[in-house]
Amino acid sequence: HELRTMPWHSFGAELAGEAENGEEALTLCEALKPDLIISDITMPMMDGLELFRRVKKKFPLIQFVLLTCHSDFHYAQEALKLGALDYFTKLSFDEEDMKALIEKAREAIRREVDLKQYEQERMKREISSLPESEASDIRKIRREVLLAQKIIKNKLGEPITLVSVSAEVGLSSYYLSRLFREEAGESFNDYVTRLRMEKAMILLQTTQLKVYEVAEQVGIPSYRYFS
């Protein structure tokens, strides 16, 4: 089925617009602010992967799905790593897939909204008990980044990846990476490495642990890499 023939109202959704290419789709996003984009990977002027990157940069809350040919799988899988909601092969995509997809998008949006509300309430409680100078500093950093920093500190001795932390925070890895750099002033990986090195220096100065033991305690099992 072409997308325009789908029974959108039965899914509790509305087809807001259509575009012939990626550039037109990006312009429509400005005007329509959709919740979900379903895009071919292969398009003229701007392909689906580039459209996805630009959409996530400008509209990080929009959910994005790619329709692929078999030869496009590696592009679709790359998009998943960057935070796309899902991908489907064009030949097998049907109404049942669309119904499930709409529910998945709705749940992803609901989860992000709930997370923001929860974090706002939690931070209000925490800020109210802090000195004013500390409270003003915390307000400068988005709630999601604070939560990610807390997770990193609590799991410093474990394997830590952007993908695993973003899943706990409830955001895409692409979105969290961008937020982290903007709000914390350094990249996610630089932050993790800095905390690990600071903890390692304290352990080396204040304990009798061997160097490889310190490396393990700060989540770097490779002795050579740690050195």
mmCIF file of C-alpha atoms in Angstrom:
data_model
loop_
_atom_site.group_PDB
_atom_site.id
_atom_site.type_symbol
_atom_site.label_atom_id
_atom_site.label_comp_id
_atom_site.label_asym_id
_atom_site.label_seq_id
_atom_site.Cartn_x
_atom_site.Cartn_y
_atom_site.Cartn_z
ATOM 1 C CA HIS A 1 0.000 0.000 0.000
ATOM 2 C CA GLU A 2 1.089 3.557 -0.542
ATOM 3 C CA LEU A 3 1.093 5.461 2.716
ATOM 4 C CA ARG A 4 -1.706 7.789 1.639
ATOM 5 C CA THR A 5 -4.118 4.821 1.344
ATOM 6 C CA MET A 6 -3.588 3.690 4.933
ATOM 7 C CA PRO A 7 -6.646 3.963 7.226
ATOM 8 C CA TRP A 8 -4.982 6.601 9.388
ATOM 9 C CA HIS A 9 -8.005 7.457 11.517
ATOM 10 C CA SER A 10 -8.373 3.829 12.585
ATOM 11 C CA PHE A 11 -4.838 4.105 13.995
ATOM 12 C CA GLY A 12 -5.730 7.275 15.891
ATOM 13 C CA ALA A 13 -3.457 9.269 13.576
ATOM 14 C CA GLU A 14 -3.624 11.794 10.764
ATOM 15 C CA LEU A 15 -1.561 12.044 7.587
ATOM 16 C CA ALA A 16 -0.281 15.608 7.967
ATOM 17 C CA GLY A 17 1.643 15.965 4.704
ATOM 18 C CA GLU A 18 3.737 14.399 1.948
ATOM 19 C CA ALA A 19 7.051 15.376 0.377
ATOM 20 C CA GLU A 20 8.765 14.418 -2.865
ATOM 21 C CA ASN A 21 12.298 14.651 -1.473
ATOM 22 C CA GLY A 22 14.268 15.231 1.692
ATOM 23 C CA GLU A 23 14.581 18.999 1.335
ATOM 24 C CA GLU A 24 10.841 19.381 0.898
ATOM 25 C CA ALA A 25 10.275 17.120 3.910
ATOM 26 C CA LEU A 26 12.535 19.297 6.064
ATOM 27 C CA THR A 27 10.587 22.390 5.037
ATOM 28 C CA LEU A 28 7.298 20.655 5.901
ATOM 29 C CA CYS A 29 8.660 19.780 9.360
ATOM 30 C CA GLU A 30 9.087 23.490 10.054
ATOM 31 C CA ALA A 31 5.448 24.156 9.190
ATOM 32 C CA LEU A 32 3.687 21.023 10.448
ATOM 33 C CA LYS A 33 5.762 19.892 13.485
ATOM 34 C CA PRO A 34 4.758 16.219 13.002
ATOM 35 C CA ASP A 35 5.122 13.539 15.666
ATOM 36 C CA LEU A 36 6.297 10.876 13.201
ATOM 37 C CA ILE A 37 8.101 10.840 9.842
ATOM 38 C CA ILE A 38 8.139 7.788 7.566
ATOM 39 C CA SER A 39 10.748 8.167 4.860
ATOM 40 C CA ASP A 40 12.363 6.268 2.015
ATOM 41 C CA ILE A 41 16.112 5.946 2.325
ATOM 42 C CA THR A 42 16.615 6.568 -1.410
ATOM 43 C CA MET A 43 15.328 10.006 -2.468
ATOM 44 C CA PRO A 44 16.508 12.777 -4.792
ATOM 45 C CA MET A 45 18.314 15.890 -3.500
ATOM 46 C CA MET A 46 18.616 14.554 0.075
ATOM 47 C CA ASP A 47 18.453 10.878 1.037
ATOM 48 C CA GLY A 48 16.539 9.519 4.011
ATOM 49 C CA LEU A 49 19.584 9.128 6.243
ATOM 50 C CA GLU A 50 20.639 12.744 5.749
ATOM 51 C CA LEU A 51 17.045 13.859 6.302
ATOM 52 C CA PHE A 52 17.008 11.883 9.550
ATOM 53 C CA ARG A 53 20.233 13.538 10.765
ATOM 54 C CA ARG A 54 18.886 17.011 10.039
ATOM 55 C CA VAL A 55 15.488 16.306 11.576
ATOM 56 C CA LYS A 56 17.052 14.979 14.792
ATOM 57 C CA LYS A 57 19.284 18.045 14.977
ATOM 58 C CA LYS A 58 16.456 20.552 14.538
ATOM 59 C CA PHE A 59 13.475 18.574 15.903
ATOM 60 C CA PRO A 60 14.874 16.014 18.371
ATOM 61 C CA LEU A 61 11.463 14.867 19.607
ATOM 62 C CA ILE A 62 10.144 13.827 16.177
ATOM 63 C CA GLN A 63 10.077 10.026 15.789
ATOM 64 C CA PHE A 64 11.617 8.744 12.556
ATOM 65 C CA VAL A 65 11.106 5.523 10.568
ATOM 66 C CA LEU A 66 12.878 4.427 7.392
ATOM 67 C CA LEU A 67 11.503 2.326 4.540
ATOM 68 C CA THR A 68 14.264 0.316 2.902
ATOM 69 C CA CYS A 69 15.211 -2.069 0.145
ATOM 70 C CA HIS A 70 17.300 -5.085 1.130
ATOM 71 C CA SER A 71 20.425 -3.327 -0.108
ATOM 72 C CA ASP A 72 19.748 -0.401 2.255
ATOM 73 C CA PHE A 73 19.849 -2.402 5.487
ATOM 74 C CA HIS A 74 23.226 -1.097 6.625
ATOM 75 C CA TYR A 75 21.963 2.499 6.279
ATOM 76 C CA ALA A 76 18.847 1.681 8.279
ATOM 77 C CA GLN A 77 20.877 -0.007 11.007
ATOM 78 C CA GLU A 78 23.123 3.044 11.221
ATOM 79 C CA ALA A 79 20.014 5.190 11.652
ATOM 80 C CA LEU A 80 18.835 2.944 14.514
ATOM 81 C CA LYS A 81 22.134 3.509 16.289
ATOM 82 C CA LEU A 82 21.613 7.247 15.909
ATOM 83 C CA GLY A 83 18.127 7.039 17.424
ATOM 84 C CA ALA A 84 15.655 6.202 14.651
ATOM 85 C CA LEU A 85 12.490 4.535 15.918
ATOM 86 C CA ASP A 86 12.485 1.608 13.455
ATOM 87 C CA TYR A 87 12.869 0.529 9.833
ATOM 88 C CA PHE A 88 10.857 -1.696 7.475
ATOM 89 C CA THR A 89 11.297 -3.163 4.025
ATOM 90 C CA LYS A 90 8.994 -1.431 1.559
ATOM 91 C CA LEU A 91 7.722 -4.637 -0.040
ATOM 92 C CA SER A 92 6.512 -6.208 3.215
ATOM 93 C CA PHE A 93 5.198 -3.107 5.033
ATOM 94 C CA ASP A 94 1.428 -3.355 5.577
ATOM 95 C CA GLU A 95 -1.438 -2.001 7.686
ATOM 96 C CA GLU A 96 -0.611 -4.198 10.679
ATOM 97 C CA ASP A 97 2.956 -2.899 10.621
ATOM 98 C CA MET A 98 1.655 0.652 10.491
ATOM 99 C CA LYS A 99 -0.719 0.094 13.396
ATOM 100 C CA ALA A 100 2.108 -1.319 15.519
ATOM 101 C CA LEU A 101 4.404 1.493 14.408
ATOM 102 C CA ILE A 102 1.934 4.201 15.436
ATOM 103 C CA GLU A 103 1.650 2.621 18.891
ATOM 104 C CA LYS A 104 5.422 2.399 19.179
ATOM 105 C CA ALA A 105 5.807 6.072 18.256
ATOM 106 C CA ARG A 106 3.054 7.074 20.655
ATOM 107 C CA GLU A 107 4.716 5.136 23.482
ATOM 108 C CA ALA A 108 8.133 6.672 22.724
ATOM 109 C CA ILE A 109 6.646 10.176 22.836
ATOM 110 C CA ARG A 110 4.735 9.387 26.036
ATOM 111 C CA ARG A 111 7.902 8.020 27.648
ATOM 112 C CA GLU A 112 9.885 11.159 26.836
ATOM 113 C CA VAL A 113 7.120 13.411 28.138
ATOM 114 C CA ASP A 114 6.765 11.352 31.335
ATOM 115 C CA LEU A 115 10.520 11.402 31.861
ATOM 116 C CA LYS A 116 10.651 15.168 31.529
ATOM 117 C CA GLN A 117 7.768 15.598 33.997
ATOM 118 C CA TYR A 118 9.337 13.181 36.483
ATOM 119 C CA GLU A 119 12.739 14.850 36.264
ATOM 120 C CA GLN A 120 11.217 18.309 36.624
ATOM 121 C CA GLU A 121 9.422 17.284 39.810
ATOM 122 C CA ARG A 122 12.496 15.519 41.186
ATOM 123 C CA MET A 123 14.768 18.461 40.460
ATOM 124 C CA LYS A 124 12.317 20.890 42.057
ATOM 125 C CA ARG A 125 12.499 18.844 45.260
ATOM 126 C CA GLU A 126 16.294 18.627 45.163
ATOM 127 C CA ILE A 127 16.822 22.283 44.280
ATOM 128 C CA SER A 128 14.573 23.467 47.086
ATOM 129 C CA SER A 129 16.978 21.958 49.653
ATOM 130 C CA LEU A 130 20.191 23.381 48.129
ATOM 131 C CA PRO A 131 21.908 26.730 48.735
ATOM 132 C CA GLU A 132 20.817 29.293 46.149
ATOM 133 C CA SER A 133 24.204 29.342 44.388
ATOM 134 C CA GLU A 134 24.130 25.563 43.858
ATOM 135 C CA ALA A 135 20.485 25.613 42.833
ATOM 136 C CA SER A 136 21.111 28.211 40.133
ATOM 137 C CA ASP A 137 23.981 26.120 38.737
ATOM 138 C CA ILE A 138 21.795 23.016 38.548
ATOM 139 C CA ARG A 139 19.003 24.874 36.779
ATOM 140 C CA LYS A 140 21.409 25.615 33.953
ATOM 141 C CA ILE A 141 21.778 21.953 33.074
ATOM 142 C CA ARG A 142 18.907 20.080 31.518
ATOM 143 C CA ARG A 143 17.365 17.395 33.648
ATOM 144 C CA GLU A 144 18.267 14.605 31.233
ATOM 145 C CA VAL A 145 21.956 15.496 31.377
ATOM 146 C CA LEU A 146 21.921 15.567 35.180
ATOM 147 C CA LEU A 147 20.324 12.141 35.222
ATOM 148 C CA ALA A 148 22.918 10.834 32.752
ATOM 149 C CA GLN A 149 25.741 12.242 34.900
ATOM 150 C CA LYS A 150 24.292 10.543 37.968
ATOM 151 C CA ILE A 151 24.097 7.203 36.144
ATOM 152 C CA ILE A 152 27.719 7.567 34.985
ATOM 153 C CA LYS A 153 28.959 8.342 38.512
ATOM 154 C CA ASN A 154 27.088 5.364 39.966
ATOM 155 C CA LYS A 155 28.423 2.946 37.326
ATOM 156 C CA LEU A 156 31.956 4.262 36.858
ATOM 157 C CA GLY A 157 33.481 0.819 37.424
ATOM 158 C CA GLU A 158 31.232 -0.825 34.827
ATOM 159 C CA PRO A 159 31.209 -0.704 31.015
ATOM 160 C CA ILE A 160 29.578 2.615 30.116
ATOM 161 C CA THR A 161 28.389 3.510 26.622
ATOM 162 C CA LEU A 162 26.352 6.367 25.235
ATOM 163 C CA VAL A 163 23.775 3.840 23.999
ATOM 164 C CA SER A 164 23.323 2.193 27.424
ATOM 165 C CA VAL A 165 23.041 5.480 29.326
ATOM 166 C CA SER A 166 20.689 7.049 26.771
ATOM 167 C CA ALA A 167 18.427 3.996 27.092
ATOM 168 C CA GLU A 168 18.253 4.503 30.874
ATOM 169 C CA VAL A 169 17.570 8.211 30.464
ATOM 170 C CA GLY A 170 14.880 7.466 27.863
ATOM 171 C CA LEU A 171 16.320 9.507 24.986
ATOM 172 C CA SER A 172 17.991 8.584 21.734
ATOM 173 C CA SER A 173 21.780 8.384 21.834
ATOM 174 C CA TYR A 174 21.990 11.130 19.204
ATOM 175 C CA TYR A 175 19.813 13.508 21.226
ATOM 176 C CA LEU A 176 21.561 12.804 24.531
ATOM 177 C CA SER A 177 24.993 13.243 22.918
ATOM 178 C CA ARG A 178 24.015 16.667 21.582
ATOM 179 C CA LEU A 179 22.383 17.741 24.856
ATOM 180 C CA PHE A 180 25.377 16.553 26.856
ATOM 181 C CA ARG A 181 27.857 18.610 24.854
ATOM 182 C CA GLU A 182 25.610 21.684 24.946
ATOM 183 C CA GLU A 183 24.755 21.546 28.641
ATOM 184 C CA ALA A 184 27.845 19.976 30.265
ATOM 185 C CA GLY A 185 30.387 21.745 28.066
ATOM 186 C CA GLU A 186 32.179 18.548 27.068
ATOM 187 C CA SER A 187 31.371 15.399 25.139
ATOM 188 C CA PHE A 188 29.858 12.328 26.769
ATOM 189 C CA ASN A 189 33.060 10.297 26.270
ATOM 190 C CA ASP A 190 35.299 13.104 27.561
ATOM 191 C CA TYR A 191 33.141 13.374 30.690
ATOM 192 C CA VAL A 192 33.309 9.619 31.363
ATOM 193 C CA THR A 193 37.092 9.553 30.802
ATOM 194 C CA ARG A 194 37.663 12.585 33.037
ATOM 195 C CA LEU A 195 35.686 11.068 35.926
ATOM 196 C CA ARG A 196 37.533 7.775 35.534
ATOM 197 C CA MET A 197 40.925 9.485 35.583
ATOM 198 C CA GLU A 198 40.016 11.597 38.596
ATOM 199 C CA LYS A 199 38.901 8.506 40.509
ATOM 200 C CA ALA A 200 42.023 6.624 39.374
ATOM 201 C CA MET A 201 44.302 9.394 40.662
ATOM 202 C CA ILE A 202 42.612 9.305 44.064
ATOM 203 C CA LEU A 203 42.942 5.502 44.253
ATOM 204 C CA LEU A 204 46.598 5.602 43.222
ATOM 205 C CA GLN A 205 47.364 8.264 45.829
ATOM 206 C CA THR A 206 45.372 6.897 48.748
ATOM 207 C CA THR A 207 45.387 3.080 48.412
ATOM 208 C CA GLN A 208 47.848 0.227 47.975
ATOM 209 C CA LEU A 209 46.026 -1.114 44.929
ATOM 210 C CA LYS A 210 48.146 -2.208 41.980
ATOM 211 C CA VAL A 211 47.790 -0.242 38.753
ATOM 212 C CA TYR A 212 45.800 -2.976 37.002
ATOM 213 C CA GLU A 213 43.468 -3.174 40.023
ATOM 214 C CA VAL A 214 42.859 0.565 39.835
ATOM 215 C CA ALA A 215 42.171 0.214 36.118
ATOM 216 C CA GLU A 216 39.522 -2.427 36.801
ATOM 217 C CA GLN A 217 37.885 -0.303 39.505
ATOM 218 C CA VAL A 218 37.425 2.619 37.131
ATOM 219 C CA GLY A 219 35.945 0.483 34.352
ATOM 220 C CA ILE A 220 39.032 0.124 32.132
ATOM 221 C CA PRO A 221 39.928 -3.598 32.110
ATOM 222 C CA SER A 222 42.729 -3.138 29.568
ATOM 223 C CA TYR A 223 45.912 -2.438 31.571
ATOM 224 C CA ARG A 224 47.775 -1.198 28.488
ATOM 225 C CA TYR A 225 44.989 1.200 27.496
ATOM 226 C CA PHE A 226 44.692 2.478 31.070
ATOM 227 C CA SER A 227 48.442 3.100 31.286
#
